[in-house]
């Protein structure tokens, strides 16, 4: 491995600053809070911190709507705090990766304020402005320039009354899309990125970066849209997912921002709907685009017709998806690995079991399976504690703009409110955003004030202080998984082979590297599971003594002993 591939051996921890640690009592997490918790993160053993946005923002989408890229929002602290964070993280060997949100800005960003001020403003073309649809009056139903639906409900176009034109917003109306075809926009973004690198950050997680190149024109198909109980908007995604200039833009970004610097930075592109074939192109080191992408296939498998329409997950589909990505990026490119982030429900409640008797084992099983795939694992704050989904009582418990919009539009369109609520409980992003549970004290040690989002009432039991003190906790299992990655090169570099793809509850695979073989066996169920030689060819060749890490208190007596409820084993041998 060359130094410029260091990210392959790294483990990244995602912080959602708003919910991590508050220090000033305003109920919202802040940068000094992150600094206070660096020792905890160092104990866990992670290499990189990715911070969700802390830039100045009206917080319409919790900071993914940025009004000043070169300043910190006062709720999170100051630039001086960030400098201190960088310095103190680096002192512990931890790198800092910032969120880069440049598909759109806030509508309060000075660029947009100028752009909307008049049709002939020099920055007009920095965003996507269009007149009403031919033959329609501005503001009339269906007058939007295209029928595209925004990701957060409703049309993707908003009328600006003053100039009579519409602007494009793939997300909320307070997140207008930048026009990347304008070279001045790109130059401004690259300059901002260099400014952060000069401050000492170590890379970027790039928000919806595969949407920056668009064909703004054709209507979307209604049939393939994301119908939300009766809306008749179209699916614009074929026009802006991995659009025509995307590779050109990313290569230019690499040249303009990263090339020629003494350090290899980490770049990860968030790419909804990206395919394996596209991902190979994006992550081929020879093409200089990004190191890895966040793809969504495995977290969309329990979606029905649309994200809110949930269906039970079939483990065979999950394995098939992971196997396809492992194989697709085996020779060229690289995978990112995640169960969780700030947009996804909690993994243990979704892929494991949050029943009290299974929570710890299944959370450890999920960590085991994920970290043993080939790719760079991401741990989302609280995942290492086995934090669970929230017990939401009613619609008033939801705060996220996506959830609030969905509830309103679906109920307005006639959907049964109980059904909508059920979907929100399972799928709302608010599940991931409840405050980090630090200890059993008031508000879980997150804040001395009133937390901006409710603390999960299970914090007296599930919290970091208790986990660190308990050698059998999810925390220590994650610590061991990360340590194993350090001591055993097959974890980062081994060749991946999926076994028993058709088994409904067994997740089994091997990793092989320079004479070492790892075997991972995991029981995705609460029933005992007997693994046979048919599932795992050559099973007799393994012995219980090969066990390097299990997830239950007592190790199995033999390798053929049935896997117990949510049991996961990692075995190792040399050939
Ligand atoms: O969370 C989603 C829907 O449930 C996704 O569609 C999500 O919006 C998509 O993955 C893009 O996410 C990113 O960009 C959004 C922001 O709201 C998310 O938090 C961010 O991760 C707009 O900036």
XYZ file of C-alpha atoms and ligand atoms in Angstrom:
598
model
C 0.000 0.000 0.000
C 1.327 3.421 -0.873
C 0.912 6.311 1.526
C -1.706 7.877 -0.668
C -3.958 4.899 0.036
C -3.879 5.353 3.837
C -7.658 5.713 3.883
C -7.983 2.000 3.155
C -6.695 1.177 6.619
C -8.641 3.913 8.352
C -11.881 3.889 10.330
C -13.968 7.050 10.165
C -16.288 8.267 12.918
C -19.122 10.589 11.945
C -20.116 13.357 14.308
C -23.440 15.153 14.021
C -22.259 18.189 16.006
C -25.728 19.412 16.929
C -26.361 16.197 18.874
C -22.894 15.246 20.102
C -21.933 17.321 23.153
C -23.143 20.694 24.319
C -20.828 22.784 26.489
C -22.551 26.171 26.716
C -25.959 25.032 27.908
C -27.955 26.160 24.867
C -29.096 22.583 24.247
C -27.203 22.298 20.947
C -23.905 20.478 20.621
C -20.821 22.497 19.764
C -17.200 22.304 18.664
C -15.780 22.669 22.197
C -17.942 19.634 23.035
C -16.195 17.626 20.345
C -12.829 18.668 21.747
C -13.922 17.513 25.201
C -14.696 14.066 23.821
C -11.530 13.492 21.806
C -10.091 11.191 24.427
C -13.175 8.993 24.262
C -12.817 8.788 20.479
C -9.120 8.094 20.794
C -9.886 5.203 23.153
C -12.267 3.794 20.581
C -9.359 3.903 18.156
C -10.823 5.730 15.160
C -8.506 7.525 12.718
C -10.708 10.173 11.179
C -13.597 12.375 12.292
C -16.116 13.523 9.726
C -18.141 16.468 11.000
C -21.586 17.144 9.597
C -21.835 20.851 8.679
C -20.907 23.451 11.277
C -20.828 26.408 8.886
C -22.953 29.495 9.257
C -26.481 28.499 8.355
C -30.128 29.358 8.979
C -30.475 25.650 9.918
C -33.436 24.905 7.690
C -31.904 21.477 7.051
C -29.696 21.382 10.157
C -26.729 23.017 8.506
C -26.974 21.416 5.061
C -28.134 24.889 3.999
C -25.034 27.053 4.230
C -24.990 30.837 4.164
C -21.243 31.277 4.737
C -18.788 28.505 3.892
C -15.891 30.250 5.585
C -17.367 30.774 9.001
C -18.691 28.633 11.824
C -22.275 29.025 12.940
C -22.293 30.743 16.348
C -24.423 27.903 17.760
C -21.473 25.557 17.137
C -18.647 27.898 18.169
C -16.058 29.877 16.270
C -13.255 29.421 13.764
C -10.861 29.593 16.700
C -12.646 26.575 18.187
C -12.210 24.688 14.926
C -8.518 25.553 14.855
C -8.246 24.164 18.353
C -10.156 21.043 17.364
C -7.849 20.432 14.404
C -4.793 20.912 16.572
C -6.018 18.678 19.388
C -7.270 15.972 17.058
C -3.977 15.950 15.177
C -2.120 15.697 18.462
C -3.932 12.377 18.971
C -3.337 11.188 15.420
C -6.952 11.854 14.431
C -7.706 13.576 11.121
C -10.601 15.950 10.522
C -12.833 15.707 7.472
C -15.383 18.444 6.786
C -18.734 18.148 5.104
C -18.740 19.859 1.724
C -22.235 20.940 0.691
C -21.925 22.517 -2.728
C -24.773 21.127 -4.771
C -26.731 23.942 -3.165
C -26.316 26.857 -0.786
C -28.779 28.445 1.591
C -31.127 30.990 0.017
C -29.577 33.333 2.577
C -26.090 32.924 1.107
C -24.925 36.275 -0.350
C -24.438 34.548 -3.718
C -28.120 33.682 -3.880
C -29.255 36.995 -2.415
C -27.441 38.683 -5.297
C -28.602 36.132 -7.828
C -32.247 36.637 -7.019
C -31.980 40.434 -6.879
C -32.554 40.907 -10.615
C -32.505 39.061 -13.904
C -29.367 40.842 -15.026
C -27.374 40.517 -11.831
C -23.904 39.145 -12.640
C -24.592 36.210 -10.299
C -27.990 35.409 -11.857
C -26.448 32.473 -13.668
C -24.868 31.039 -10.499
C -28.162 29.229 -9.856
C -30.773 27.615 -12.084
C -33.367 30.227 -13.018
C -36.122 29.459 -15.508
C -39.291 31.213 -16.709
C -42.647 29.507 -16.137
C -43.511 26.613 -18.400
C -44.481 27.761 -21.884
C -48.067 29.029 -21.977
C -48.395 29.119 -18.178
C -48.641 32.063 -15.905
C -46.068 32.296 -13.114
C -47.482 30.740 -9.971
C -50.295 28.846 -11.707
C -50.551 25.129 -10.908
C -48.195 23.197 -13.183
C -46.304 26.316 -14.260
C -43.043 24.993 -12.831
C -40.381 24.730 -15.563
C -40.214 20.938 -15.098
C -42.406 18.520 -13.157
C -39.544 17.376 -10.916
C -40.268 16.522 -7.334
C -37.977 17.775 -4.597
C -36.448 15.155 -2.294
C -38.243 16.827 0.584
C -41.787 16.845 -0.900
C -43.412 19.210 -3.359
C -42.058 20.643 -6.591
C -38.315 21.190 -7.027
C -38.988 24.739 -8.263
C -39.859 27.829 -6.279
C -41.249 31.007 -7.786
C -39.460 34.233 -7.049
C -42.292 36.731 -7.219
C -40.068 39.756 -7.782
C -38.510 38.540 -11.034
C -41.283 36.164 -12.087
C -38.870 33.258 -12.535
C -38.414 29.957 -10.766
C -35.243 28.620 -9.157
C -34.360 24.960 -8.831
C -34.033 23.336 -5.399
C -33.646 19.559 -5.303
C -33.957 19.741 -1.497
C -35.859 22.385 0.533
C -36.845 25.709 -0.988
C -34.188 27.229 1.247
C -31.521 25.163 -0.574
C -31.246 26.560 -4.129
C -29.054 24.465 -6.470
C -25.822 26.007 -7.712
C -25.186 26.050 -11.447
C -21.941 24.131 -11.761
C -21.743 24.855 -15.464
C -20.767 28.396 -14.581
C -16.954 28.406 -14.217
C -17.127 31.219 -11.652
C -19.187 28.985 -9.370
C -16.619 26.225 -9.617
C -13.727 28.611 -9.017
C -15.456 29.982 -5.916
C -16.066 26.495 -4.541
C -12.478 25.382 -5.173
C -11.117 28.523 -3.515
C -13.260 27.812 -0.460
C -12.014 24.219 -0.321
C -8.386 25.332 -0.496
C -9.100 27.806 2.312
C -10.174 24.893 4.541
C -7.201 22.755 3.567
C -4.924 25.656 4.418
C -6.588 25.743 7.842
C -5.502 22.152 8.349
C -8.465 19.927 7.575
C -7.738 16.526 6.076
C -10.445 16.063 3.507
C -14.095 16.322 2.608
C -17.257 14.269 2.637
C -19.077 15.643 -0.388
C -22.820 16.000 -0.007
C -24.902 14.667 -2.955
C -21.907 15.334 -5.156
C -23.225 13.138 -7.975
C -26.042 15.665 -8.492
C -23.926 18.688 -9.444
C -24.144 18.090 -13.216
C -27.699 18.414 -14.530
C -29.717 18.500 -17.673
C -32.271 21.052 -16.555
C -35.021 20.518 -19.058
C -36.854 17.266 -19.613
C -39.837 16.391 -17.456
C -39.570 13.276 -15.344
C -41.669 10.200 -15.671
C -44.654 10.085 -13.362
C -44.610 6.330 -13.027
C -41.042 6.249 -11.724
C -41.463 9.203 -9.415
C -41.398 8.982 -5.687
C -45.127 9.186 -5.157
C -46.043 10.451 -1.743
C -49.679 9.569 -1.322
C -51.165 11.139 -4.371
C -48.634 13.697 -5.594
C -48.357 13.835 -9.344
C -44.848 15.107 -9.630
C -42.244 13.487 -11.834
C -38.906 11.839 -11.194
C -36.141 14.140 -12.374
C -33.307 11.923 -11.166
C -32.276 10.619 -14.625
C -31.423 14.231 -15.473
C -29.185 14.919 -12.504
C -27.845 11.678 -11.005
C -24.315 11.278 -12.382
C -25.086 13.879 -15.050
C -23.053 14.464 -18.207
C -20.219 16.564 -16.734
C -19.877 14.918 -13.333
C -16.552 13.196 -13.984
C -15.123 16.291 -15.604
C -16.113 18.416 -12.596
C -14.610 16.026 -10.070
C -11.373 15.727 -12.016
C -11.141 19.475 -12.268
C -11.787 19.751 -8.535
C -8.970 17.322 -7.896
C -6.573 19.331 -10.049
C -7.602 22.689 -8.640
C -7.852 21.739 -4.978
C -5.774 18.691 -4.100
C -3.065 18.226 -6.682
C 0.470 19.158 -5.750
C -0.162 19.350 -2.007
C 2.195 17.415 0.235
C -0.602 15.524 1.960
C -3.047 12.911 0.674
C -6.526 14.051 1.701
C -9.566 11.854 2.174
C -12.445 12.389 -0.234
C -15.745 10.562 -0.074
C -18.630 11.419 -2.349
C -22.166 10.922 -1.138
C -23.920 9.546 -4.203
C -27.566 8.532 -3.989
C -28.573 6.082 -6.746
C -25.010 5.568 -7.945
C -24.421 2.223 -9.664
C -21.462 -0.103 -9.176
C -20.221 0.640 -12.685
C -20.271 4.364 -12.029
C -18.611 3.861 -8.658
C -15.701 2.078 -10.334
C -15.125 5.168 -12.443
C -15.479 7.561 -9.516
C -13.049 5.654 -7.278
C -10.442 4.424 -9.750
C -7.289 6.018 -8.273
C -5.925 6.603 -11.761
C -8.861 8.893 -12.608
C -8.347 11.261 -9.631
C -11.981 11.849 -8.719
C -12.760 10.633 -5.157
C -11.378 7.918 -2.897
C -14.732 6.275 -2.257
C -18.449 6.868 -2.531
C -21.395 6.433 -0.212
C -23.827 4.312 -2.134
C -27.362 3.623 -0.936
C -28.310 0.231 -2.280
C -28.193 -1.652 1.023
C -30.080 1.041 2.935
C -32.826 1.168 0.314
C -33.599 -2.556 0.413
C -36.312 -2.173 3.027
C -38.049 0.559 1.043
C -41.197 -0.336 -0.867
C -42.537 1.924 -3.545
C -40.851 4.875 -1.890
C -38.706 5.556 1.153
C -41.655 5.867 3.512
C -43.253 2.656 2.489
C -41.181 0.180 4.478
C -41.042 -3.556 3.977
C -39.173 -6.238 5.920
C -35.628 -6.818 4.799
C -34.680 -10.176 3.310
C -31.120 -11.037 4.375
C -30.508 -12.663 0.990
C -31.056 -9.308 -0.702
C -28.699 -7.621 1.722
C -25.979 -10.196 1.040
C -26.500 -10.008 -2.703
C -26.133 -6.245 -2.579
C -22.965 -6.271 -0.494
C -21.498 -9.068 -2.636
C -22.139 -7.128 -5.831
C -20.359 -4.056 -4.467
C -17.494 -6.095 -3.023
C -16.948 -7.832 -6.358
C -17.539 -4.726 -8.450
C -14.833 -2.762 -6.645
C -12.472 -5.676 -5.993
C -9.856 -4.799 -8.597
C -10.336 -1.121 -9.220
C -11.744 1.395 -6.761
C -12.734 1.189 -3.149
C -15.852 0.784 -0.990
C -17.094 2.804 1.925
C -18.965 0.736 4.512
C -21.781 2.042 6.681
C -25.009 1.022 8.369
C -25.792 4.384 9.830
C -25.523 8.087 9.355
C -27.557 11.151 10.292
C -30.102 10.350 7.550
C -30.760 6.718 8.438
C -32.684 5.071 11.252
C -30.508 3.359 13.876
C -28.911 0.156 12.588
C -29.593 -1.982 15.650
C -33.321 -1.228 15.422
C -33.360 -1.775 11.688
C -30.980 -4.596 10.791
C -30.536 -6.152 14.231
C -32.880 -6.359 17.194
C -33.346 -3.682 19.817
C -35.218 -6.077 22.130
C -33.410 -5.883 25.487
C -32.182 -9.490 25.316
C -30.701 -9.114 21.810
C -29.621 -5.504 21.514
C -26.005 -5.873 22.604
C -25.339 -9.068 20.656
C -26.995 -7.842 17.482
C -25.255 -4.455 17.607
C -21.916 -6.271 17.912
C -22.877 -8.633 15.112
C -23.626 -5.714 12.812
C -20.289 -4.115 13.613
C -18.503 -7.417 13.022
C -20.071 -8.020 9.644
C -19.561 -4.462 8.412
C -15.979 -3.968 9.581
C -14.900 -7.271 8.073
C -15.980 -6.328 4.574
C -13.415 -4.805 2.254
C -13.637 -1.016 2.408
C -13.369 1.878 4.826
C -15.849 1.523 7.714
C -17.788 4.505 9.050
C -19.112 4.551 12.603
C -21.945 7.008 13.276
C -22.001 8.552 16.758
C -23.781 6.260 19.209
C -23.558 3.229 16.926
C -20.650 2.086 19.080
C -23.059 2.086 22.045
C -25.841 0.273 20.220
C -28.075 3.356 20.416
C -31.612 2.623 19.228
C -34.428 4.347 17.364
C -36.579 6.784 19.314
C -39.975 5.993 20.835
C -41.858 8.759 18.989
C -45.359 9.277 20.359
C -47.038 11.566 17.842
C -46.418 13.809 14.837
C -45.345 16.671 17.107
C -42.240 14.668 18.081
C -40.684 15.047 14.636
C -38.451 17.985 13.797
C -36.607 17.088 10.623
C -37.793 19.071 7.617
C -38.095 15.896 5.548
C -40.342 14.223 8.156
C -42.417 17.340 8.803
C -43.006 17.881 5.078
C -43.835 14.244 4.513
C -46.397 14.181 7.311
C -48.071 17.339 6.072
C -48.193 16.444 2.375
C -49.200 12.835 2.917
C -52.003 13.654 5.358
C -53.197 16.520 3.150
C -53.311 14.094 0.246
C -55.598 11.812 2.242
C -53.266 9.194 3.716
C -54.226 7.641 7.059
C -52.339 9.649 9.716
C -51.649 6.484 11.741
C -50.014 4.859 8.741
C -47.933 7.994 8.095
C -46.877 8.033 11.734
C -45.929 4.368 11.571
C -43.725 5.088 8.543
C -42.101 8.023 10.308
C -41.297 5.956 13.377
C -39.450 3.479 11.207
C -37.854 5.820 8.717
C -37.503 9.323 10.124
C -34.048 10.841 10.136
C -34.864 12.129 13.624
C -34.107 8.606 14.862
C -30.422 9.177 14.243
C -30.378 12.701 15.593
C -31.319 12.265 19.219
C -28.539 13.438 21.536
C -25.518 11.276 22.186
C -25.945 9.347 25.435
C -22.865 10.024 27.527
C -23.904 8.982 31.012
C -26.861 8.303 33.293
C -27.092 11.878 34.583
C -29.793 14.348 33.593
C -30.159 14.649 29.770
C -27.612 11.855 29.395
C -24.774 14.307 30.013
C -25.423 15.873 26.623
C -26.378 19.310 27.928
C -27.063 21.198 31.120
C -29.842 23.025 29.289
C -32.868 21.890 27.336
C -31.760 19.623 24.500
C -32.864 20.704 21.004
C -34.110 17.133 20.433
C -35.394 14.725 23.043
C -32.893 12.342 24.633
C -33.835 8.700 24.167
C -35.369 7.614 27.505
C -33.203 4.479 27.455
C -30.088 6.528 28.336
C -29.831 5.338 31.962
C -28.967 1.941 30.527
C -27.409 2.789 27.158
C -24.650 5.334 27.636
C -20.948 5.791 27.012
C -19.865 5.851 30.633
C -21.485 2.491 31.334
C -20.162 1.060 28.063
C -16.570 2.103 28.675
C -16.716 0.535 32.154
C -18.077 -2.769 30.827
C -15.632 -4.952 28.945
C -18.542 -6.839 27.368
C -20.143 -3.711 25.879
C -20.779 -2.831 22.254
C -18.169 -0.083 22.670
C -15.392 -2.512 23.536
C -16.409 -4.788 20.691
C -16.064 -1.903 18.241
C -12.720 -1.036 19.843
C -11.578 -4.617 19.259
C -12.800 -4.606 15.674
C -10.787 -1.454 15.026
C -7.761 -2.943 16.782
C -8.059 -6.096 14.675
C -7.873 -3.965 11.566
C -4.539 -2.666 12.836
C -3.052 -6.041 13.657
C -4.438 -8.089 10.794
C -3.818 -6.802 7.235
C -6.408 -9.198 5.788
C -9.135 -7.015 7.342
C -8.276 -3.996 5.224
C -6.772 -5.710 2.222
C -8.037 -9.278 1.940
C -9.957 -10.624 -1.009
C -13.658 -11.028 -0.215
C -15.728 -14.152 -0.975
C -19.395 -14.408 0.003
C -20.572 -17.845 1.161
C -24.064 -19.329 1.400
C -25.731 -16.481 -0.512
C -29.114 -18.226 -0.409
C -29.180 -18.908 3.322
C -31.995 -16.870 4.908
C -30.283 -16.109 8.237
C -26.578 -16.939 7.913
C -24.166 -14.210 6.799
C -20.853 -15.908 6.015
C -17.772 -14.851 4.073
C -14.027 -15.192 3.901
C -11.201 -12.708 3.489
C -7.871 -13.955 2.191
C -4.577 -12.134 2.101
C -1.004 -13.387 1.753
C -1.500 -16.776 3.368
C -4.030 -15.623 5.963
C -7.673 -16.574 5.806
C -10.436 -15.028 7.881
C -13.844 -16.636 8.160
C -16.808 -14.612 9.401
C -19.997 -16.369 10.510
C -23.009 -14.394 11.676
C -26.485 -15.459 12.700
C -29.003 -12.786 11.722
C -31.752 -14.287 13.868
C -32.741 -15.081 17.435
C -32.858 -18.833 16.702
C -29.941 -21.237 16.989
C -28.349 -21.845 13.632
C -26.311 -24.888 12.699
C -23.749 -24.090 10.041
C -22.921 -27.013 7.773
C -20.175 -27.916 5.330
C -22.629 -27.146 2.596
C -22.903 -23.544 3.745
C -19.182 -23.203 4.343
C -17.072 -25.545 2.234
C -14.195 -26.987 4.290
C -15.827 -26.139 7.607
C -14.136 -29.153 9.275
C -10.775 -27.585 8.544
C -11.547 -24.852 11.072
C -11.417 -25.240 14.829
C -12.739 -23.265 17.767
C -9.128 -22.369 18.521
C -9.117 -20.258 15.366
C -11.579 -17.833 16.937
C -10.126 -14.312 17.094
C -13.236 -12.410 18.074
C -16.744 -13.461 19.053
C -19.615 -11.315 20.243
C -20.984 -13.370 23.129
C -19.647 -13.647 26.650
C -18.574 -17.275 26.352
C -16.715 -18.558 23.324
C -18.119 -21.527 21.404
C -16.728 -24.952 22.298
C -16.422 -26.020 18.699
C -16.622 -24.379 15.331
C -19.595 -26.572 14.446
C -21.484 -25.653 17.619
C -24.661 -23.908 16.508
C -24.496 -20.134 16.332
C -26.641 -18.777 19.146
C -29.063 -15.844 18.876
C -27.304 -13.026 16.956
C -23.915 -14.704 17.418
C -21.036 -13.600 15.198
C -17.584 -15.181 15.030
C -14.380 -14.161 13.332
C -11.938 -17.054 12.781
C -8.418 -16.821 11.471
C -5.899 -19.314 10.152
C -2.766 -19.261 8.100
C -2.082 -21.541 5.184
O -32.170 11.254 3.665
C -32.616 11.114 2.577
C -33.975 10.838 2.341
O -34.389 10.180 3.434
C -31.800 11.190 1.411
O -32.534 11.319 0.250
C -30.880 12.353 1.585
O -31.589 13.520 1.432
C -29.829 12.238 0.549
O -29.115 11.135 0.893
C -28.943 13.452 0.572
O -28.451 13.679 1.847
C -27.604 14.741 2.054
O -28.052 15.945 1.472
C -29.244 16.511 2.019
C -29.245 16.553 3.540
O -30.519 16.840 3.999
C -28.777 15.259 4.143
O -28.711 15.365 5.538
C -27.438 14.965 3.536
O -26.814 13.836 4.104
C -29.336 17.896 1.451
O -28.139 18.581 1.679
